[in-house]
Amino acid sequence: MKKILLAGLSVVFFVSFYACNKTTDVSTTSQTENGLKASKTSGIKISEPVSFTLNRNTSANNTVTWQVLPIGGVYKAIQGSKATFKFGKSGKYFVITSNGLSKDTILVNVDSTVYTNSDTTTYQPIDSSFYSQGNNILVPIFSNDGITIKPSFFGTSNPSQDSFVLKLAGSSIQKYPSSSPVFNVSTYWDSTGLVYNYSGVYWDNSSSTITSPSVATGDTYFQGNSKYTIPFSIVYNNVRYTGSVKLVGNTATITWPYTSGVVISPLVINR
C-alpha cells in the first residue's frame, strides 16, 4: 500500500498511520533500556510460573496493559505493573506491556519439560478476549532493535531535471514472528522538516511463524529538488535521528552521522 503526501515536496510511504508517541533526540538523550523484566527468559518448563515486572513510572491515569503472543494456552495473574504467566505449550512467546506512554517487549522460551512443583498463584481463567484478536496484529518495535536503510534512485528520471525521487528500503536488525512482518510508518512535516516515524511492526497472525521469524521491512519514498538541501528525520524506537539530502548533478549525498540505531548506507548514490 502506498500513499502520496504533497506538501512542498511529494512524499510517498508504504504504510501510513499517525503516531503521537513522545520521542527523544538521539543527539542529546540515549535510547531507554527495556523496562520489562522477567524472573527468567529461558529454560522455562510447561506450566511453570514466570513473573514479570514493568519498571517504569506510571501515573494514576495510566493503566498498565499486558499481552502475550501467541495467545493460546496462557494462564495469567495480573496486578498492575506486575504479572505472572504460565505457558501451556512449549515454544517461544512474546510478552508485551504498556503503561500508556511506552511499550516494552520481552521474548521467553518454554521447553518441553513439564513443571511439577507446587504453585500457589491464583490465576484468572484463560480468556482469549484478553489478548489482541484478528489477523492484523501491531506490536511495538523491540527495544534492542535497529534498522538499516538502503537508499536508491526510484523510477526513471532525467538527469537534466531538478526533481528526483529516492527510495529508502528499510530492514530491521531483529526478527519478528512472521514470514513477512511490515513496519508501521507515519510520514509528516514539522518545524524541522520531513519526519518518518517507525512506530511498530505489523504481521499476519494467521501465518505467524514464531519458530522461524523474519526481519521487518518497509520502503519509504520522497521527492526532492536539486535546488534545496532537504532536512529529514527518522524516529525509531521513540528516538529521533536527523540528517539531510542534497542532489548535485547525478549524485545524491546524504548527511547522516549515525553508526547505530538507524544506519543508512550508502550515503552517496548516483543515478
PDB file of N, CA and C in Angstrom, residues 193-235:
ATOM      1  N   GLY A 193      11.371  19.801   9.363  1.00  0.00           N
ATOM      2  CA  GLY A 193      11.401  19.206   8.046  1.00  0.00           C
ATOM      3  C   GLY A 193      10.574  17.931   7.989  1.00  0.00           C
ATOM      4  N   LEU A 194      10.941  17.058   7.095  1.00  0.00           N
ATOM      5  CA  LEU A 194      10.236  15.809   6.858  1.00  0.00           C
ATOM      6  C   LEU A 194      10.576  14.788   7.953  1.00  0.00           C
ATOM      7  N   VAL A 195       9.564  14.064   8.446  1.00  0.00           N
ATOM      8  CA  VAL A 195       9.760  13.091   9.520  1.00  0.00           C
ATOM      9  C   VAL A 195       9.149  11.754   9.117  1.00  0.00           C
ATOM     10  N   TYR A 196       9.923  10.676   9.287  1.00  0.00           N
ATOM     11  CA  TYR A 196       9.424   9.312   9.146  1.00  0.00           C
ATOM     12  C   TYR A 196       9.410   8.685  10.539  1.00  0.00           C
ATOM     13  N   ASN A 197       8.245   8.290  11.001  1.00  0.00           N
ATOM     14  CA  ASN A 197       8.113   7.735  12.349  1.00  0.00           C
ATOM     15  C   ASN A 197       7.783   6.249  12.261  1.00  0.00           C
ATOM     16  N   TYR A 198       8.749   5.399  12.623  1.00  0.00           N
ATOM     17  CA  TYR A 198       8.551   3.952  12.675  1.00  0.00           C
ATOM     18  C   TYR A 198       8.011   3.617  14.070  1.00  0.00           C
ATOM     19  N   SER A 199       6.709   3.323  14.154  1.00  0.00           N
ATOM     20  CA  SER A 199       6.072   3.188  15.469  1.00  0.00           C
ATOM     21  C   SER A 199       5.667   1.769  15.822  1.00  0.00           C
ATOM     22  N   GLY A 200       5.912   0.800  14.963  1.00  0.00           N
ATOM     23  CA  GLY A 200       5.552  -0.578  15.288  1.00  0.00           C
ATOM     24  C   GLY A 200       5.760  -1.494  14.104  1.00  0.00           C
ATOM     25  N   VAL A 201       5.376  -2.759  14.294  1.00  0.00           N
ATOM     26  CA  VAL A 201       5.523  -3.771  13.248  1.00  0.00           C
ATOM     27  C   VAL A 201       4.196  -4.522  13.123  1.00  0.00           C
ATOM     28  N   TYR A 202       3.717  -4.666  11.903  1.00  0.00           N
ATOM     29  CA  TYR A 202       2.527  -5.453  11.628  1.00  0.00           C
ATOM     30  C   TYR A 202       2.924  -6.850  11.157  1.00  0.00           C
ATOM     31  N   TRP A 203       2.138  -7.856  11.604  1.00  0.00           N
ATOM     32  CA  TRP A 203       2.248  -9.154  10.964  1.00  0.00           C
ATOM     33  C   TRP A 203       0.889  -9.825  10.949  1.00  0.00           C
ATOM     34  N   ASP A 204       0.737 -10.775  10.034  1.00  0.00           N
ATOM     35  CA  ASP A 204      -0.498 -11.537   9.902  1.00  0.00           C
ATOM     36  C   ASP A 204      -0.411 -12.714  10.863  1.00  0.00           C
ATOM     37  N   ASN A 205      -1.192 -12.654  11.941  1.00  0.00           N
ATOM     38  CA  ASN A 205      -1.098 -13.679  12.973  1.00  0.00           C
ATOM     39  C   ASN A 205      -1.510 -15.053  12.465  1.00  0.00           C
ATOM     40  N   SER A 206      -2.347 -15.097  11.417  1.00  0.00           N
ATOM     41  CA  SER A 206      -2.783 -16.389  10.910  1.00  0.00           C
ATOM     42  C   SER A 206      -1.644 -17.147  10.240  1.00  0.00           C
ATOM     43  N   SER A 207      -0.605 -16.429   9.835  1.00  0.00           N
ATOM     44  CA  SER A 207       0.528 -17.074   9.180  1.00  0.00           C
ATOM     45  C   SER A 207       1.817 -16.861   9.970  1.00  0.00           C
ATOM     46  N   SER A 208       1.673 -16.567  11.271  1.00  0.00           N
ATOM     47  CA  SER A 208       2.858 -16.320  12.085  1.00  0.00           C
ATOM     48  C   SER A 208       3.723 -17.575  12.156  1.00  0.00           C
ATOM     49  N   THR A 209       5.020 -17.363  12.100  1.00  0.00           N
ATOM     50  CA  THR A 209       5.971 -18.470  12.197  1.00  0.00           C
ATOM     51  C   THR A 209       6.935 -18.141  13.317  1.00  0.00           C
ATOM     52  N   ILE A 210       6.449 -18.278  14.544  1.00  0.00           N
ATOM     53  CA  ILE A 210       7.228 -17.814  15.686  1.00  0.00           C
ATOM     54  C   ILE A 210       8.522 -18.595  15.857  1.00  0.00           C
ATOM     55  N   THR A 211       8.565 -19.832  15.336  1.00  0.00           N
ATOM     56  CA  THR A 211       9.792 -20.624  15.435  1.00  0.00           C
ATOM     57  C   THR A 211      10.757 -20.315  14.292  1.00  0.00           C
ATOM     58  N   SER A 212      10.304 -19.566  13.297  1.00  0.00           N
ATOM     59  CA  SER A 212      11.159 -19.205  12.173  1.00  0.00           C
ATOM     60  C   SER A 212      10.847 -17.772  11.753  1.00  0.00           C
ATOM     61  N   PRO A 213      11.205 -16.787  12.587  1.00  0.00           N
ATOM     62  CA  PRO A 213      10.822 -15.394  12.339  1.00  0.00           C
ATOM     63  C   PRO A 213      11.632 -14.749  11.217  1.00  0.00           C
ATOM     64  N   SER A 214      11.186 -13.550  10.826  1.00  0.00           N
ATOM     65  CA  SER A 214      11.837 -12.814   9.750  1.00  0.00           C
ATOM     66  C   SER A 214      12.045 -11.364  10.161  1.00  0.00           C
ATOM     67  N   VAL A 215      12.954 -10.691   9.465  1.00  0.00           N
ATOM     68  CA  VAL A 215      13.160  -9.268   9.726  1.00  0.00           C
ATOM     69  C   VAL A 215      11.983  -8.488   9.169  1.00  0.00           C
ATOM     70  N   ALA A 216      11.670  -7.368   9.794  1.00  0.00           N
ATOM     71  CA  ALA A 216      10.620  -6.474   9.294  1.00  0.00           C
ATOM     72  C   ALA A 216      11.180  -5.604   8.182  1.00  0.00           C
ATOM     73  N   THR A 217      10.351  -5.297   7.208  1.00  0.00           N
ATOM     74  CA  THR A 217      10.775  -4.473   6.083  1.00  0.00           C
ATOM     75  C   THR A 217       9.741  -3.396   5.799  1.00  0.00           C
ATOM     76  N   GLY A 218      10.124  -2.399   5.048  1.00  0.00           N
ATOM     77  CA  GLY A 218       9.221  -1.337   4.638  1.00  0.00           C
ATOM     78  C   GLY A 218       9.965  -0.275   3.864  1.00  0.00           C
ATOM     79  N   ASP A 219       9.388   0.179   2.771  1.00  0.00           N
ATOM     80  CA  ASP A 219      10.017   1.188   1.925  1.00  0.00           C
ATOM     81  C   ASP A 219       9.323   2.531   2.090  1.00  0.00           C
ATOM     82  N   THR A 220      10.104   3.589   2.197  1.00  0.00           N
ATOM     83  CA  THR A 220       9.578   4.952   2.185  1.00  0.00           C
ATOM     84  C   THR A 220      10.204   5.699   1.010  1.00  0.00           C
ATOM     85  N   TYR A 221       9.506   6.716   0.548  1.00  0.00           N
ATOM     86  CA  TYR A 221       9.947   7.452  -0.628  1.00  0.00           C
ATOM     87  C   TYR A 221       9.770   8.949  -0.397  1.00  0.00           C
ATOM     88  N   PHE A 222      10.598   9.752  -1.037  1.00  0.00           N
ATOM     89  CA  PHE A 222      10.307  11.182  -1.087  1.00  0.00           C
ATOM     90  C   PHE A 222      10.900  11.807  -2.343  1.00  0.00           C
ATOM     91  N   GLN A 223      10.232  12.847  -2.782  1.00  0.00           N
ATOM     92  CA  GLN A 223      10.664  13.577  -3.969  1.00  0.00           C
ATOM     93  C   GLN A 223      11.271  14.897  -3.548  1.00  0.00           C
ATOM     94  N   GLY A 224      12.444  15.177  -4.071  1.00  0.00           N
ATOM     95  CA  GLY A 224      13.134  16.415  -3.736  1.00  0.00           C
ATOM     96  C   GLY A 224      13.479  17.216  -4.956  1.00  0.00           C
ATOM     97  N   ASN A 225      14.193  18.282  -4.725  1.00  0.00           N
ATOM     98  CA  ASN A 225      14.586  19.181  -5.792  1.00  0.00           C
ATOM     99  C   ASN A 225      16.038  19.568  -5.581  1.00  0.00           C
ATOM    100  N   SER A 226      16.795  19.557  -6.651  1.00  0.00           N
ATOM    101  CA  SER A 226      18.231  19.807  -6.552  1.00  0.00           C
ATOM    102  C   SER A 226      18.570  21.222  -6.098  1.00  0.00           C
ATOM    103  N   LYS A 227      17.587  22.108  -6.083  1.00  0.00           N
ATOM    104  CA  LYS A 227      17.839  23.483  -5.658  1.00  0.00           C
ATOM    105  C   LYS A 227      17.922  23.614  -4.139  1.00  0.00           C
ATOM    106  N   TYR A 228      17.551  22.548  -3.417  1.00  0.00           N
ATOM    107  CA  TYR A 228      17.459  22.636  -1.958  1.00  0.00           C
ATOM    108  C   TYR A 228      18.216  21.496  -1.278  1.00  0.00           C
ATOM    109  N   THR A 229      18.742  21.786  -0.103  1.00  0.00           N
ATOM    110  CA  THR A 229      19.189  20.730   0.806  1.00  0.00           C
ATOM    111  C   THR A 229      17.987  20.340   1.659  1.00  0.00           C
ATOM    112  N   ILE A 230      17.619  19.078   1.649  1.00  0.00           N
ATOM    113  CA  ILE A 230      16.375  18.641   2.264  1.00  0.00           C
ATOM    114  C   ILE A 230      16.656  18.036   3.638  1.00  0.00           C
ATOM    115  N   PRO A 231      16.213  18.654   4.719  1.00  0.00           N
ATOM    116  CA  PRO A 231      16.375  18.052   6.049  1.00  0.00           C
ATOM    117  C   PRO A 231      15.290  16.989   6.279  1.00  0.00           C
ATOM    118  N   PHE A 232      15.652  15.920   6.952  1.00  0.00           N
ATOM    119  CA  PHE A 232      14.669  14.897   7.292  1.00  0.00           C
ATOM    120  C   PHE A 232      15.093  14.200   8.576  1.00  0.00           C
ATOM    121  N   SER A 233      14.113  13.589   9.239  1.00  0.00           N
ATOM    122  CA  SER A 233      14.371  12.857  10.479  1.00  0.00           C
ATOM    123  C   SER A 233      13.715  11.483  10.408  1.00  0.00           C
ATOM    124  N   ILE A 234      14.311  10.536  11.100  1.00  0.00           N
ATOM    125  CA  ILE A 234      13.734   9.207  11.258  1.00  0.00           C
ATOM    126  C   ILE A 234      13.575   8.944  12.750  1.00  0.00           C
ATOM    127  N   VAL A 235      12.352   8.624  13.157  1.00  0.00           N
ATOM    128  CA  VAL A 235      12.086   8.267  14.549  1.00  0.00           C
ATOM    129  C   VAL A 235      11.956   6.755  14.625  1.00  0.00           C
TER     130      VAL A 235
END
